[in-house]
Amino acid sequence: QKEVEQDPGPLSVPEGAIVSLNCTYSNSAFQYFMWYRQYSRKGPELLMYTYSSGNKEDGRFTAQVDKSSKYISLFIRDSQPSDSATYLCAMSANTGFQKLVFGTGTRLLVSP
Amino acid sequence: DTEVTQTPKHLVMGMTNKKSLKCEQHMGHRAMYWYKQKAKKPPELMFVYSYEKLSINESVPSRFSPECPNSSLLNLHLHALQPEDSALYLCASSQVPGQGAYEQYFGPGTRLTVT
């Protein structure tokens, strides 16, 4: 079993839809959770960063962490065609060094 | 300014060539990273530098040689690569654990093709 599981998609939605992207994980030591957006042939761009449990909102993006269920989510409201990209979740434990464990990424397609 | 820059954007090299990838950040971060990413896969960690010293080498072959000349710069020297080394090479930086937030910021990458 992988440490971090993420549905590869593709996830196809119409413009304006609410998108829900999710990751599950098995390592209860993970405390730092990140979402990255990656356009084709570009580097990952940090979208959201959360420490421990709870919600965080930034514009159209909301990140949720449920440590009791080992489940994290990224919601995108009013999705736009420019949101079409691969979304990677990443997480790490507070063990002295920053080794990120990535999900495989979910490819999102938002059609006009 | 949350920017990490990488040069060159693209690199084509033969298996006998020697080349270098360069990375620069001006965020005051003291941890810097090299990752390798193959198509449709997540980034794989190669090396971590902390305070300009190599902290982690993820059993990377010696044909990849990292160097951190100062706190803003990170190089990856390449020699005698194989075609399977063709990939997107990503640089990232972050605060050092214990000194604040842990998020890593990535550069745009260098797309390497080995012929």
XYZ file of N, CA, C and O in Angstrom, chain B:
460
model
N 8.791 37.688 -2.360
C 8.982 37.092 -3.684
C 9.249 35.590 -3.518
O 10.266 35.191 -2.979
N 8.278 34.776 -3.934
C 8.422 33.329 -3.784
C 8.868 32.759 -5.125
O 8.119 32.089 -5.816
N 10.122 33.051 -5.502
C 10.569 32.597 -6.816
C 11.869 31.822 -6.738
O 12.838 32.232 -6.096
N 11.822 30.690 -7.412
C 13.013 29.877 -7.618
C 13.251 29.838 -9.126
O 12.322 29.543 -9.886
N 14.444 30.188 -9.556
C 14.744 30.180 -10.992
C 15.693 29.046 -11.314
O 16.528 28.657 -10.483
N 15.539 28.525 -12.530
C 16.387 27.421 -12.991
C 16.841 27.691 -14.413
O 16.063 28.178 -15.236
N 18.085 27.362 -14.689
C 18.617 27.440 -16.040
C 19.430 26.198 -16.336
O 20.037 25.606 -15.422
N 19.447 25.748 -17.599
C 18.608 26.226 -18.700
C 17.195 25.664 -18.595
O 16.918 24.803 -17.752
N 16.293 26.136 -19.449
C 14.929 25.586 -19.473
C 14.929 24.204 -20.118
O 14.182 23.315 -19.699
N 15.728 24.064 -21.175
C 15.827 22.803 -21.900
C 17.293 22.465 -22.096
O 18.112 23.370 -22.272
N 17.606 21.176 -22.080
C 18.986 20.749 -22.299
C 18.952 19.404 -23.005
O 18.262 18.481 -22.563
N 19.706 19.338 -24.115
C 19.886 18.067 -24.820
C 21.367 17.736 -24.723
O 22.208 18.569 -25.037
N 21.681 16.542 -24.264
C 23.077 16.179 -24.135
C 23.298 14.732 -24.541
O 22.398 13.890 -24.396
N 24.499 14.475 -25.038
C 24.873 13.123 -25.373
C 25.382 12.396 -24.142
O 25.645 12.997 -23.098
N 25.492 11.094 -24.245
C 25.862 10.282 -23.081
C 27.298 10.537 -22.617
O 27.639 10.204 -21.488
N 28.123 11.157 -23.472
C 29.505 11.412 -23.053
C 29.719 12.854 -22.593
O 30.813 13.222 -22.172
N 28.681 13.658 -22.693
C 28.828 15.079 -22.338
C 28.882 15.300 -20.836
O 28.431 14.456 -20.035
N 29.400 16.483 -20.469
C 29.291 16.984 -19.093
C 28.536 18.303 -19.158
O 28.924 19.193 -19.932
N 27.510 18.431 -18.357
C 26.738 19.653 -18.311
C 26.345 19.944 -16.861
O 26.460 19.070 -15.986
N 25.836 21.148 -16.613
C 25.380 21.516 -15.270
C 24.027 22.199 -15.335
O 23.760 22.989 -16.251
N 23.205 21.904 -14.337
C 21.936 22.608 -14.142
C 22.129 23.575 -12.976
O 22.833 23.253 -12.009
N 21.486 24.750 -13.111
C 21.651 25.761 -12.073
C 20.299 26.169 -11.496
O 19.291 26.202 -12.202
N 20.322 26.501 -10.205
C 19.118 26.905 -9.491
C 19.481 28.064 -8.576
O 20.563 28.070 -7.966
N 18.572 29.040 -8.476
C 18.822 30.191 -7.618
C 17.544 30.591 -6.903
O 16.452 30.554 -7.486
N 17.663 30.947 -5.629
C 16.513 31.469 -4.874
C 16.980 32.637 -4.022
O 18.123 32.659 -3.554
N 16.061 33.600 -3.838
C 16.373 34.784 -3.029
C 15.325 34.970 -1.954
O 14.930 36.093 -1.652
N 14.858 33.858 -1.389
C 13.853 33.930 -0.329
C 14.482 33.778 1.049
O 13.764 33.699 2.040
N 15.809 33.688 1.095
C 16.465 33.511 2.386
C 16.333 32.098 2.935
O 16.614 31.855 4.113
N 15.920 31.164 2.082
C 15.788 29.777 2.523
C 17.163 29.125 2.648
O 18.071 29.385 1.861
N 17.308 28.274 3.666
C 18.591 27.614 3.860
C 18.516 26.124 3.564
O 19.460 25.385 3.869
N 17.401 25.660 3.039
C 17.278 24.274 2.581
C 16.956 24.307 1.093
O 16.066 25.050 0.660
N 17.679 23.514 0.319
C 17.444 23.445 -1.124
C 17.464 21.987 -1.562
O 18.156 21.158 -0.966
N 16.694 21.715 -2.620
C 16.407 20.336 -2.993
C 16.533 20.152 -4.511
O 16.226 21.065 -5.272
N 16.945 18.977 -4.916
C 16.816 18.546 -6.311
C 15.840 17.370 -6.364
O 15.928 16.424 -5.564
N 14.923 17.472 -7.341
C 13.972 16.413 -7.623
C 14.083 16.034 -9.100
O 14.421 16.861 -9.941
N 13.690 14.804 -9.389
C 13.566 14.322 -10.764
C 12.103 13.938 -10.965
O 11.495 13.283 -10.106
N 11.551 14.354 -12.114
C 10.165 14.009 -12.390
C 10.027 13.427 -13.794
O 10.345 14.094 -14.777
N 9.524 12.209 -13.875
C 9.211 11.577 -15.150
C 7.755 11.891 -15.478
O 6.944 12.229 -14.591
N 7.430 11.732 -16.769
C 6.081 12.066 -17.240
C 5.011 11.300 -16.464
O 5.131 10.100 -16.230
N 3.977 12.007 -16.059
C 2.807 11.466 -15.376
C 3.138 10.826 -14.026
O 2.389 9.978 -13.524
N 4.267 11.230 -13.451
C 4.660 10.735 -12.133
C 4.893 11.932 -11.210
O 5.173 13.033 -11.687
N 4.823 11.731 -9.892
C 5.158 12.841 -8.991
C 6.665 13.045 -8.924
O 7.432 12.160 -9.335
N 7.105 14.183 -8.409
C 8.549 14.410 -8.245
C 9.159 13.387 -7.284
O 8.536 13.007 -6.296
N 10.396 12.985 -7.605
C 11.158 12.080 -6.735
C 12.345 12.835 -6.167
O 13.139 13.403 -6.931
N 12.492 12.793 -4.863
C 13.591 13.494 -4.223
C 14.930 12.864 -4.597
O 15.074 11.633 -4.595
N 15.915 13.729 -4.900
C 17.275 13.250 -5.189
C 18.226 13.665 -4.054
O 18.914 12.828 -3.476
N 18.294 14.964 -3.794
C 19.255 15.504 -2.822
C 18.594 16.612 -2.003
O 17.727 17.320 -2.509
N 19.086 16.753 -0.747
C 18.684 17.872 0.090
C 19.943 18.516 0.664
O 20.830 17.820 1.175
N 20.007 19.838 0.560
C 21.065 20.617 1.194
C 20.461 21.449 2.307
O 19.407 22.064 2.141
N 21.159 21.471 3.451
C 20.760 22.311 4.559
C 21.973 23.107 5.004
O 23.022 22.511 5.289
N 21.838 24.416 5.031
C 22.979 25.291 5.354
C 24.202 24.934 4.496
O 25.319 24.802 5.003
N 23.949 24.756 3.219
C 24.977 24.523 2.210
C 25.696 23.181 2.368
O 26.722 22.950 1.694
N 25.183 22.332 3.237
C 25.791 21.001 3.403
C 24.792 19.930 2.940
O 23.583 20.043 3.180
N 25.321 18.900 2.290
C 24.467 17.820 1.801
C 23.912 17.045 2.996
O 24.663 16.491 3.802
N 22.589 17.016 3.113
C 21.940 16.335 4.227
C 21.361 14.993 3.817
O 21.337 14.061 4.603
N 20.824 14.938 2.613
C 20.187 13.709 2.149
C 20.608 13.439 0.710
O 20.591 14.329 -0.138
N 21.037 12.210 0.449
C 21.277 11.716 -0.899
C 20.434 10.457 -1.005
O 20.691 9.471 -0.309
N 19.425 10.489 -1.862
C 18.492 9.369 -1.968
C 19.052 8.271 -2.878
O 18.409 7.851 -3.850
N 20.282 7.844 -2.557
C 20.915 6.760 -3.335
C 20.939 7.067 -4.828
O 20.656 6.207 -5.663
N 21.315 8.307 -5.141
C 21.367 8.739 -6.536
C 22.694 8.287 -7.159
O 23.741 8.389 -6.510
N 22.680 7.797 -8.409
C 23.939 7.387 -9.048
C 24.955 8.518 -9.100
O 24.586 9.701 -9.194
N 26.224 8.164 -9.072
C 27.295 9.168 -8.988
C 27.429 9.996 -10.253
O 28.159 11.000 -10.248
N 26.748 9.636 -11.315
C 26.791 10.469 -12.517
C 26.027 11.785 -12.296
O 26.116 12.701 -13.109
N 25.298 11.896 -11.192
C 24.691 13.143 -10.761
C 25.483 13.648 -9.554
O 25.578 12.947 -8.541
N 25.998 14.868 -9.662
C 26.830 15.403 -8.587
C 26.312 16.780 -8.190
O 26.431 17.736 -8.956
N 25.732 16.908 -6.986
C 25.204 18.208 -6.579
C 26.294 19.072 -5.953
O 27.316 18.589 -5.471
N 26.000 20.379 -5.961
C 26.935 21.335 -5.354
C 26.124 22.528 -4.872
O 25.219 22.984 -5.568
N 26.457 23.039 -3.681
C 25.767 24.213 -3.159
C 26.819 25.260 -2.821
O 27.349 25.279 -1.702
N 27.168 26.139 -3.784
C 28.266 27.079 -3.571
C 27.976 28.155 -2.518
O 28.905 28.635 -1.862
N 26.708 28.525 -2.375
C 26.319 29.476 -1.327
C 24.840 29.291 -1.014
O 24.174 28.439 -1.601
N 24.323 30.102 -0.122
C 22.960 29.861 0.374
C 21.885 30.114 -0.669
O 20.737 29.712 -0.478
N 22.238 30.764 -1.780
C 21.229 31.072 -2.802
C 21.314 30.175 -4.018
O 20.407 30.176 -4.846
N 22.410 29.463 -4.177
C 22.666 28.738 -5.417
C 22.771 27.236 -5.186
O 23.325 26.785 -4.180
N 22.280 26.509 -6.173
C 22.387 25.055 -6.135
C 22.663 24.588 -7.559
O 22.009 25.044 -8.499
N 23.654 23.748 -7.714
C 23.999 23.208 -9.033
C 23.828 21.691 -9.033
O 23.930 21.037 -7.988
N 23.594 21.167 -10.223
C 23.592 19.710 -10.394
C 24.458 19.415 -11.608
O 24.127 19.799 -12.732
N 25.602 18.797 -11.355
C 26.546 18.464 -12.418
C 26.222 17.076 -12.960
O 26.005 16.124 -12.190
N 26.206 17.005 -14.299
C 25.776 15.781 -14.973
C 26.917 15.235 -15.825
O 27.570 15.995 -16.560
N 27.149 13.955 -15.753
C 28.244 13.345 -16.523
C 27.901 11.901 -16.846
O 27.499 11.153 -15.965
N 28.105 11.534 -18.109
C 27.897 10.147 -18.544
C 26.493 9.661 -18.232
O 26.299 8.561 -17.672
N 25.517 10.496 -18.583
C 24.130 10.119 -18.305
C 23.640 9.064 -19.295
O 24.235 8.849 -20.354
N 22.551 8.441 -18.919
C 21.903 7.420 -19.728
C 20.588 7.973 -20.281
O 19.996 8.887 -19.686
N 20.092 7.426 -21.381
C 18.808 7.918 -21.924
C 17.674 7.876 -20.894
O 16.808 8.757 -20.906
N 17.699 6.920 -19.976
C 16.621 6.835 -18.983
C 16.686 7.961 -17.942
O 15.768 8.115 -17.126
N 17.767 8.762 -17.988
C 17.856 9.922 -17.108
C 17.092 11.117 -17.667
O 16.988 12.162 -17.002
N 16.590 10.988 -18.881
C 15.786 12.068 -19.465
C 14.551 12.293 -18.593
O 13.814 11.344 -18.281
N 14.336 13.546 -18.179
C 13.251 13.865 -17.243
C 13.210 15.378 -17.046
O 14.031 16.117 -17.588
N 12.261 15.823 -16.238
C 12.200 17.209 -15.766
C 12.925 17.261 -14.422
O 12.568 16.519 -13.506
N 13.962 18.100 -14.337
C 14.693 18.225 -13.086
C 14.249 19.509 -12.396
O 14.347 20.602 -12.951
N 13.786 19.336 -11.172
C 13.190 20.429 -10.414
C 14.059 20.778 -9.219
O 14.551 19.896 -8.516
N 14.179 22.066 -8.988
C 14.839 22.570 -7.798
C 13.749 23.128 -6.886
O 12.737 23.646 -7.369
N 13.946 23.024 -5.586
C 12.993 23.585 -4.633
C 13.769 24.154 -3.453
O 14.936 23.811 -3.233
N 13.102 25.032 -2.693
C 13.730 25.563 -1.486
C 12.689 25.711 -0.394
O 11.486 25.771 -0.668
N 13.167 25.754 0.841
C 12.269 25.934 1.986
C 13.074 26.450 3.170
O 14.310 26.459 3.154
N 12.344 26.851 4.197
C 12.996 27.113 5.465
C 13.563 25.789 5.995
O 13.071 24.716 5.649
N 14.538 25.882 6.838
C 15.054 24.699 7.511
C 14.104 24.356 8.649
O 13.611 25.254 9.335
N 13.776 23.073 8.868
C 12.887 22.702 9.962
C 13.328 23.324 11.281
O 14.504 23.356 11.605
N 12.354 23.837 12.016
C 12.652 24.487 13.286
C 12.771 25.990 13.139
O 12.913 26.700 14.124
N 12.679 26.467 11.872
C 12.824 27.904 11.646
C 11.607 28.487 10.953
O 11.713 29.449 10.207
N 10.486 27.872 11.132
C 9.276 28.434 10.539
C 8.580 27.449 9.629
O 8.694 26.246 9.798
N 7.862 27.993 8.655
C 7.009 27.183 7.792
C 7.841 26.205 6.979
O 9.001 26.440 6.679
N 7.233 25.114 6.603
C 7.936 24.019 5.963
C 7.639 23.881 4.486
O 8.122 22.968 3.849
N 6.812 24.785 3.943
C 6.417 24.546 2.560
C 7.603 24.712 1.617
O 8.475 25.550 1.819
N 7.619 23.895 0.581
C 8.675 23.936 -0.420
C 8.167 24.661 -1.653
O 7.058 24.419 -2.113
N 9.025 25.516 -2.191
C 8.715 26.258 -3.403
C 9.592 25.710 -4.525
O 10.809 25.598 -4.373
N 8.932 25.394 -5.628
C 9.625 24.776 -6.757
C 9.939 25.790 -7.848
O 9.209 26.765 -8.051
N 11.012 25.514 -8.555
C 11.324 26.249 -9.764
C 10.584 25.661 -10.957
O 9.879 24.650 -10.824
N 10.759 26.275 -12.135
C 10.040 25.819 -13.337
C 10.609 24.529 -13.919
O 9.957 23.887 -14.736
N 11.825 24.171 -13.516
C 12.402 22.917 -13.995
C 13.288 23.084 -15.213
O 13.204 24.069 -15.948
N 14.158 22.113 -15.400
C 14.959 21.973 -16.622
C 14.553 20.654 -17.255
O 14.631 19.591 -16.618
N 14.106 20.740 -18.514
C 13.735 19.508 -19.237
C 14.976 18.965 -19.905
O 15.523 19.591 -20.802
N 15.438 17.822 -19.439
C 16.671 17.205 -19.915
C 16.363 16.036 -20.830
O 15.572 15.163 -20.485
N 17.015 16.041 -21.978
C 16.929 14.906 -22.906
C 18.337 14.372 -23.127
O 19.238 15.138 -23.505
N 18.528 13.096 -22.872
C 19.824 12.447 -23.070
C 19.740 11.584 -24.325
O 18.891 10.688 -24.411
N 20.605 11.865 -25.288
C 20.546 11.126 -26.569
C 21.696 10.124 -26.672
O 22.705 10.235 -25.960
